[in-house]
PDB file of C-alpha atoms in Angstrom:
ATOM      1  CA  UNK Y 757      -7.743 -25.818  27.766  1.00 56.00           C
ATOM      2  CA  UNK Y 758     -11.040 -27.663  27.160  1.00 63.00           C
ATOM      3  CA  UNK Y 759     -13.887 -26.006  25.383  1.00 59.00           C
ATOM      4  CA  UNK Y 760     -16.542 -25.196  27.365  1.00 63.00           C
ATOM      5  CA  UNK Y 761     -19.832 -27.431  27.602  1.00 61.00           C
ATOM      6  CA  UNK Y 762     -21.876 -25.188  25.590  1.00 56.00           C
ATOM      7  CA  UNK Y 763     -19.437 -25.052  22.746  1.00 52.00           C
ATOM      8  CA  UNK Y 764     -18.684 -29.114  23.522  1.00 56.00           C
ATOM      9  CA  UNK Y 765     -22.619 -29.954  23.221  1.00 56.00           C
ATOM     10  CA  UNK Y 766     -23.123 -27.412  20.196  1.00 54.00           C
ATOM     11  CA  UNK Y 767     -20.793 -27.556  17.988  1.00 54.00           C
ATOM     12  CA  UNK Y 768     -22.443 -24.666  15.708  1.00 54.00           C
ATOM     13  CA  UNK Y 769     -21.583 -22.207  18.053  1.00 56.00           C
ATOM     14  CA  UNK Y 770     -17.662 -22.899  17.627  1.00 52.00           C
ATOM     15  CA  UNK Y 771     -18.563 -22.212  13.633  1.00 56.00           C
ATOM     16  CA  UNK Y 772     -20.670 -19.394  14.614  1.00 58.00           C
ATOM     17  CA  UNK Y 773     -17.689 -17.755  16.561  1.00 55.00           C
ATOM     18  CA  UNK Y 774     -15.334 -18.446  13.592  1.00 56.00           C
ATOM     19  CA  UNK Y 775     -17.839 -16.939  11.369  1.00 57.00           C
ATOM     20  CA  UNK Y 776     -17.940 -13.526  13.816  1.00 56.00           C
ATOM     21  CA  UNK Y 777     -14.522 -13.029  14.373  1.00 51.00           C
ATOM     22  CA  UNK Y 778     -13.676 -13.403  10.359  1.00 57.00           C
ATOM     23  CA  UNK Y 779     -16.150 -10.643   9.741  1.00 51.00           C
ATOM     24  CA  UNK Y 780     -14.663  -8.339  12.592  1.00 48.00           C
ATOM     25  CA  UNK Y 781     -11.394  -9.046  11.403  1.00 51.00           C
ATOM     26  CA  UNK Y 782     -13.006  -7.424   7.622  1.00 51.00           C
ATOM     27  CA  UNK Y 783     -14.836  -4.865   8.701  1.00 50.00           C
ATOM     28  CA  UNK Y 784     -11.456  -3.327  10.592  1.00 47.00           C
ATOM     29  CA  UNK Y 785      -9.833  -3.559   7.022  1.00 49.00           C
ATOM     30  CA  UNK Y 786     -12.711  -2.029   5.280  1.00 48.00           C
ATOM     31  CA  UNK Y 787     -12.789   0.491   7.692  1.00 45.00           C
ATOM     32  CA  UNK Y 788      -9.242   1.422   6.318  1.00 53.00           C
ATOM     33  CA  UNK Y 789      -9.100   0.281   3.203  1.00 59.00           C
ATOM     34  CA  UNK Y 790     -11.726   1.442   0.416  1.00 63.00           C
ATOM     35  CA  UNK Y 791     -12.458  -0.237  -2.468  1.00 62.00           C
ATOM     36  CA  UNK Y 792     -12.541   2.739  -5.375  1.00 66.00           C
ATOM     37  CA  UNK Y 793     -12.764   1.089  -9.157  1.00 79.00           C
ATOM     38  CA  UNK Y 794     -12.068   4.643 -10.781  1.00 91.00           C
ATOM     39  CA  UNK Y 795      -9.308   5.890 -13.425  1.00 94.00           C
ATOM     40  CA  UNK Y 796      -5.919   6.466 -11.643  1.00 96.00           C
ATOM     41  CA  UNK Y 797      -5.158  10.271 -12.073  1.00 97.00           C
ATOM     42  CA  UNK Y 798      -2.786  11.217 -15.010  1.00 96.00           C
ATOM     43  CA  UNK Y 799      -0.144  12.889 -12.854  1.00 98.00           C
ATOM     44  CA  UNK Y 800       3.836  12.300 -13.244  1.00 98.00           C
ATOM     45  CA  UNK Y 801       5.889  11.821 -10.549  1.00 98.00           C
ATOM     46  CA  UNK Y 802       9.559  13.916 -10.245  1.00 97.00           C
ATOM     47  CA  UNK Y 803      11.619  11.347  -8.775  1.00 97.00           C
ATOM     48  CA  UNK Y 804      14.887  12.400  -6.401  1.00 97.00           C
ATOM     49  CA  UNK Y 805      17.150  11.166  -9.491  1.00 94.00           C
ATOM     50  CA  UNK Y 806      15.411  14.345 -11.308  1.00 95.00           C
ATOM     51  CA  UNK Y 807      13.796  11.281 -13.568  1.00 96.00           C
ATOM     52  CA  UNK Y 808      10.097  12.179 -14.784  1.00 98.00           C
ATOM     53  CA  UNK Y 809       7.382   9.207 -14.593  1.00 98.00           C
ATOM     54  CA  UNK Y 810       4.185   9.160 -15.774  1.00 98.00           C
ATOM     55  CA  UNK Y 811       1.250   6.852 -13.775  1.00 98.00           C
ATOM     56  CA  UNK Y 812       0.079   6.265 -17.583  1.00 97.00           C
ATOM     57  CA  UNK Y 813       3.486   5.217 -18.886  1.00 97.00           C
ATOM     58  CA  UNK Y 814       2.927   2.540 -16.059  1.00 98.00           C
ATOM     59  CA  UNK Y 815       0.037   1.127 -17.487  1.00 97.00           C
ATOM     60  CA  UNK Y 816       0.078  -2.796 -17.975  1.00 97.00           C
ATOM     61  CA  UNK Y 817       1.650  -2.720 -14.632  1.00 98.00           C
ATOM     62  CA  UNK Y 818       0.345  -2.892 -10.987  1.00 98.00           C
ATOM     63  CA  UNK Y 819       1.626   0.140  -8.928  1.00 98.00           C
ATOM     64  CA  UNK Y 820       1.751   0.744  -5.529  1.00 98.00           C
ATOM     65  CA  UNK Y 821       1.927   4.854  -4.792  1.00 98.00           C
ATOM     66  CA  UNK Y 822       2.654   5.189  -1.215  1.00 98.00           C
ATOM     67  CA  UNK Y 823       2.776   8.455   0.076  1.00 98.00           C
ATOM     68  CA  UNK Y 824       4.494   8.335   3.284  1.00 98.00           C
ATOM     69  CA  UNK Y 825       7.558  11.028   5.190  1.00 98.00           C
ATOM     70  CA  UNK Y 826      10.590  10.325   7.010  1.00 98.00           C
ATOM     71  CA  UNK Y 827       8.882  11.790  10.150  1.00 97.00           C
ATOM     72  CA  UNK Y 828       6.474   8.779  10.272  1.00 97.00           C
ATOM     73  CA  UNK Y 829       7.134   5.951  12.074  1.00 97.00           C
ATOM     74  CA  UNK Y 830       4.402   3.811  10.405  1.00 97.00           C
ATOM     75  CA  UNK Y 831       6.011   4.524   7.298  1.00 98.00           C
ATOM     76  CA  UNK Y 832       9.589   4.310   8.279  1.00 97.00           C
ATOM     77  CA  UNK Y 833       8.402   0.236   9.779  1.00 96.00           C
ATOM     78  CA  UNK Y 834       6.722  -0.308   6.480  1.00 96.00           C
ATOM     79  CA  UNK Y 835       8.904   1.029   3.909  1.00 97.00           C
ATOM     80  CA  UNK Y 836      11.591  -2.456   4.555  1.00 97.00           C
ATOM     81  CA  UNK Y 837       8.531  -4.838   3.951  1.00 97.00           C
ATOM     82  CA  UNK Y 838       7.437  -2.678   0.471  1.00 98.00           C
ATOM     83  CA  UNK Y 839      11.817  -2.913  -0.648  1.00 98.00           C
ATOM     84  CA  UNK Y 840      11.316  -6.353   0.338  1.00 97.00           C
ATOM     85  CA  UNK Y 841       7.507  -7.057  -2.025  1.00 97.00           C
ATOM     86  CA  UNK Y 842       9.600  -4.934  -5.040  1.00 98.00           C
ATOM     87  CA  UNK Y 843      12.341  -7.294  -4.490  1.00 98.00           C
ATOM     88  CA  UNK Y 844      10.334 -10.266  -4.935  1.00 97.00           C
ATOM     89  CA  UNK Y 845       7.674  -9.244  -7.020  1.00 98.00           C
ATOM     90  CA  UNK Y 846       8.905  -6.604  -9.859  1.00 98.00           C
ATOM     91  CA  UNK Y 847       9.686  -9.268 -12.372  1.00 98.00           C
ATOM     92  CA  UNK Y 848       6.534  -9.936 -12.279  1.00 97.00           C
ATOM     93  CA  UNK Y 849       4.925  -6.462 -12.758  1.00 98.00           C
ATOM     94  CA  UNK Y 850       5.147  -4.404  -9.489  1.00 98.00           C
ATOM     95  CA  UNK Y 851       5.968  -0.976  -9.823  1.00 98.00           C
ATOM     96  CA  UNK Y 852       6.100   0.917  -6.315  1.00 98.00           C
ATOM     97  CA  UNK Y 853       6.777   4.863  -6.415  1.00 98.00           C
ATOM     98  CA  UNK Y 854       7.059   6.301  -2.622  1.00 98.00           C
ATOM     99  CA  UNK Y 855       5.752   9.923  -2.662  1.00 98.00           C
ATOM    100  CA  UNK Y 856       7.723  11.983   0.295  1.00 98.00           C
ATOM    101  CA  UNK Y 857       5.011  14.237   1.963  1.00 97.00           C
ATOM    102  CA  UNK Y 858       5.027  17.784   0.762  1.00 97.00           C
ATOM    103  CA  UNK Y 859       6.289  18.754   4.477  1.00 96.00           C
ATOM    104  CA  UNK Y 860       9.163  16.221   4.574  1.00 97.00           C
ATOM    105  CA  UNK Y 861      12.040  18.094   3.861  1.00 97.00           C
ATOM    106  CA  UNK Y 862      14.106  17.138   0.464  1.00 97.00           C
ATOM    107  CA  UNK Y 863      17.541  16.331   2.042  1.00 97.00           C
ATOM    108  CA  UNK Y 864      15.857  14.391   4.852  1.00 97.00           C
ATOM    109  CA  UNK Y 865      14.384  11.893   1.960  1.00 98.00           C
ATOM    110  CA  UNK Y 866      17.097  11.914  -0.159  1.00 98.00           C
ATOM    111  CA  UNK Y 867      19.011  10.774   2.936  1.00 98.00           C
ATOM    112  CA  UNK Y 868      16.687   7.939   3.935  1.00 98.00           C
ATOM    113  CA  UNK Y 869      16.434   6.412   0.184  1.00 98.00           C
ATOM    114  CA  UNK Y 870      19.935   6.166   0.033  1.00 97.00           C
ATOM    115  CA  UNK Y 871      20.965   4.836   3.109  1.00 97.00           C
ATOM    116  CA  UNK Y 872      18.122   2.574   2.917  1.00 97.00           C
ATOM    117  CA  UNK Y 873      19.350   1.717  -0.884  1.00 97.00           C
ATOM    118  CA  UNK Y 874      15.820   1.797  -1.613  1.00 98.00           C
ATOM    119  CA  UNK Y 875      15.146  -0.378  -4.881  1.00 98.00           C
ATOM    120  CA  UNK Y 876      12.100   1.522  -6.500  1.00 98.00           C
ATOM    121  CA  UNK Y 877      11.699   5.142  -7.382  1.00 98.00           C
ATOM    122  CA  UNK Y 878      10.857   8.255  -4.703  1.00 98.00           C
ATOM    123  CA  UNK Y 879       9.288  11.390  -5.331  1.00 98.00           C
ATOM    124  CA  UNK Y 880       9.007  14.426  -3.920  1.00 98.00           C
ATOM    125  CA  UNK Y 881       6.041  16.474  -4.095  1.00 97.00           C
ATOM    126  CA  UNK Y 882       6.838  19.936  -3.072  1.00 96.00           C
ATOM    127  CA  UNK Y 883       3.682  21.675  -3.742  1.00 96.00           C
ATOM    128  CA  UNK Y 884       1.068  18.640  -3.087  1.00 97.00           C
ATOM    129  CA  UNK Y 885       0.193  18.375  -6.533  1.00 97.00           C
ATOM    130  CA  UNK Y 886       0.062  14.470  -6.183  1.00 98.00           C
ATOM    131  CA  UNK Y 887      -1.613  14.342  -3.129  1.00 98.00           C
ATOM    132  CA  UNK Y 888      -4.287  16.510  -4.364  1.00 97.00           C
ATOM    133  CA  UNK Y 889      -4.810  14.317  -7.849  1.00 97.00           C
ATOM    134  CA  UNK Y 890      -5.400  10.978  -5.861  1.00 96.00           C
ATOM    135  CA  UNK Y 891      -8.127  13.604  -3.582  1.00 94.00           C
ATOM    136  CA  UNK Y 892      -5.985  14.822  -1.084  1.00 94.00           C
ATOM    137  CA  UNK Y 893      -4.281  13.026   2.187  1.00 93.00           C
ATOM    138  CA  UNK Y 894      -5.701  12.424   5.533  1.00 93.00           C
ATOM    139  CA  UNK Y 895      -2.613  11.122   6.769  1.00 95.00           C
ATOM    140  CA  UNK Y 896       0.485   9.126   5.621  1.00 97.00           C
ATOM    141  CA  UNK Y 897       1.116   6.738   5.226  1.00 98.00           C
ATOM    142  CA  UNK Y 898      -1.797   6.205   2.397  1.00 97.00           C
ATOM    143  CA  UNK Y 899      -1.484   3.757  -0.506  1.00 97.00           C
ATOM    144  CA  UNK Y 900      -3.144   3.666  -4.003  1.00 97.00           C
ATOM    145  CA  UNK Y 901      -3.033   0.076  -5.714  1.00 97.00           C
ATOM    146  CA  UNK Y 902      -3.188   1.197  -9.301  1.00 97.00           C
ATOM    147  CA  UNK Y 903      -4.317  -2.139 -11.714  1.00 97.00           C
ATOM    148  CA  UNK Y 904      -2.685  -2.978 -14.811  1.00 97.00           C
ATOM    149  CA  UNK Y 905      -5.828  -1.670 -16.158  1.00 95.00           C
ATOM    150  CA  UNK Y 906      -4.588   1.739 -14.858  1.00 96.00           C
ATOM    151  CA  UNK Y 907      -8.058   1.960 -12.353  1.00 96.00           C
ATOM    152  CA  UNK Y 908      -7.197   2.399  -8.736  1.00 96.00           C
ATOM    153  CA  UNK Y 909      -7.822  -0.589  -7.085  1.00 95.00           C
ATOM    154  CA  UNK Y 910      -7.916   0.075  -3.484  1.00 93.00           C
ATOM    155  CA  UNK Y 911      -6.974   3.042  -1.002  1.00 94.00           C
ATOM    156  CA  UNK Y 912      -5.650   2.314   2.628  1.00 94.00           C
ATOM    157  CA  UNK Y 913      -4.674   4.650   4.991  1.00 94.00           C
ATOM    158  CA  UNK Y 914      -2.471   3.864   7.554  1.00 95.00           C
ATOM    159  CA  UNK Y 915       0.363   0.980   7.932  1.00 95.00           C
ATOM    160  CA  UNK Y 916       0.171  -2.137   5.435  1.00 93.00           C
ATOM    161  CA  UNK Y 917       0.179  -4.812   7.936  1.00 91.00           C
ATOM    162  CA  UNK Y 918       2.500  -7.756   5.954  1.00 92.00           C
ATOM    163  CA  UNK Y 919      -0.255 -10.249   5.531  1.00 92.00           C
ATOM    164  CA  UNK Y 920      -2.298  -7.754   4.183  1.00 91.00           C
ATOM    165  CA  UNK Y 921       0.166  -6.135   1.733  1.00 93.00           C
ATOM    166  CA  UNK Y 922       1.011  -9.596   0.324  1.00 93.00           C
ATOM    167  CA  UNK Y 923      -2.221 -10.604  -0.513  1.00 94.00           C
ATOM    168  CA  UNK Y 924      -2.717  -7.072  -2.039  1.00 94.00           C
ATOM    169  CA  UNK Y 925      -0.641  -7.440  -4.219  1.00 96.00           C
ATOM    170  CA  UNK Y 926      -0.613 -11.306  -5.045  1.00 95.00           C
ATOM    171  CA  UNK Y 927      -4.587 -10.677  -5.910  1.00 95.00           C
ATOM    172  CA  UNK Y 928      -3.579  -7.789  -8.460  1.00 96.00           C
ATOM    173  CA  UNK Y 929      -0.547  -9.287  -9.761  1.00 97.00           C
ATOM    174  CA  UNK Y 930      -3.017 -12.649 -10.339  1.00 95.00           C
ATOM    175  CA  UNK Y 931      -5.400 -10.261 -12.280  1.00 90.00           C
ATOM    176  CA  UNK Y 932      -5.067 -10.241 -15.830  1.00 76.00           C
TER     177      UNK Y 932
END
């Protein structure tokens, strides 16, 4: 398809439309993800193995909390591509802990994480204790990149689109 003439005779505009549709393209992210800067909260997740973690004993890390719940089905299509960026990317410092919803019942996420062979830790957080140290959820999925620095990088809410969760965590892994 040819461009039309007024794109053909001023070439500016084709670098002007470029230019428009890369910021639309960021504002839709920044409209989901926030950039926050602050301290991580000191809370400790109770993992479905009964295994205690602590956010702080992850520090020199970059962690990924994802709250999410088997009832989703924006979770349930991202949680494959976050097995598959532990996979890849733990060796070189990617921790992800999954944080079932306080309303997702405990046999219902046991059951998913292990027929799913899931290959990083899952918590449950009965009593929304978690929730309400990162300030609550809106909605789940949400995700907390934590820095090695233990500051929480960014907050989205809603899905991690693939491209976007790669270069998430490529950028903080990069960080030093």
């Amino acid at each position: 398809m040819p461009l039309p003439s007024a794109v053909r005779n001023h070439p500016w505009r084709l670098g002007a439309a470029v230019v428009v549709a890369i910021l639309v393209i960021a504002a839709i992210f920044l409209l989901r993800a926030t950039l926050i800067k602050q301290p991580a909260p000191e809370v400790v997740f109770a993992t479905l193995s009964g295994q205690k973690i602590s956010l702080r004993a992850l520090r020199g890390k970059v962690v990924l909390v994802n709250f999410w719940a088997t009832s989703c089905a924006p979770c349930m299509h991202e949680m494959p591509r976050l097995a598959e960026s532990y996979r890849e990317l733990h060796e070189r410092g990617l921790e992800i802990v999954a944080v079932a919803a306080s309303y997702d019942p405990p046999n219902s996420v046991l059951n998913y994480a292990d027929t799913r062979h899931l290959p990083f830790p899952v918590a449950l957080d009965i009593e929304d204790k978690v929730a309400a140290a990162f300030g609550g959820l809106k909605a789940v999925p949400t995700t907390y990149l934590v820095g090695r620095d233990g500051r929480i990088l960014i907050r989205v809410e809603g899905e991690l689109e693939p491209g976007e969760l790669r270069s998430m965590l490529q950028d903080a892994l990069a960080a030093r």
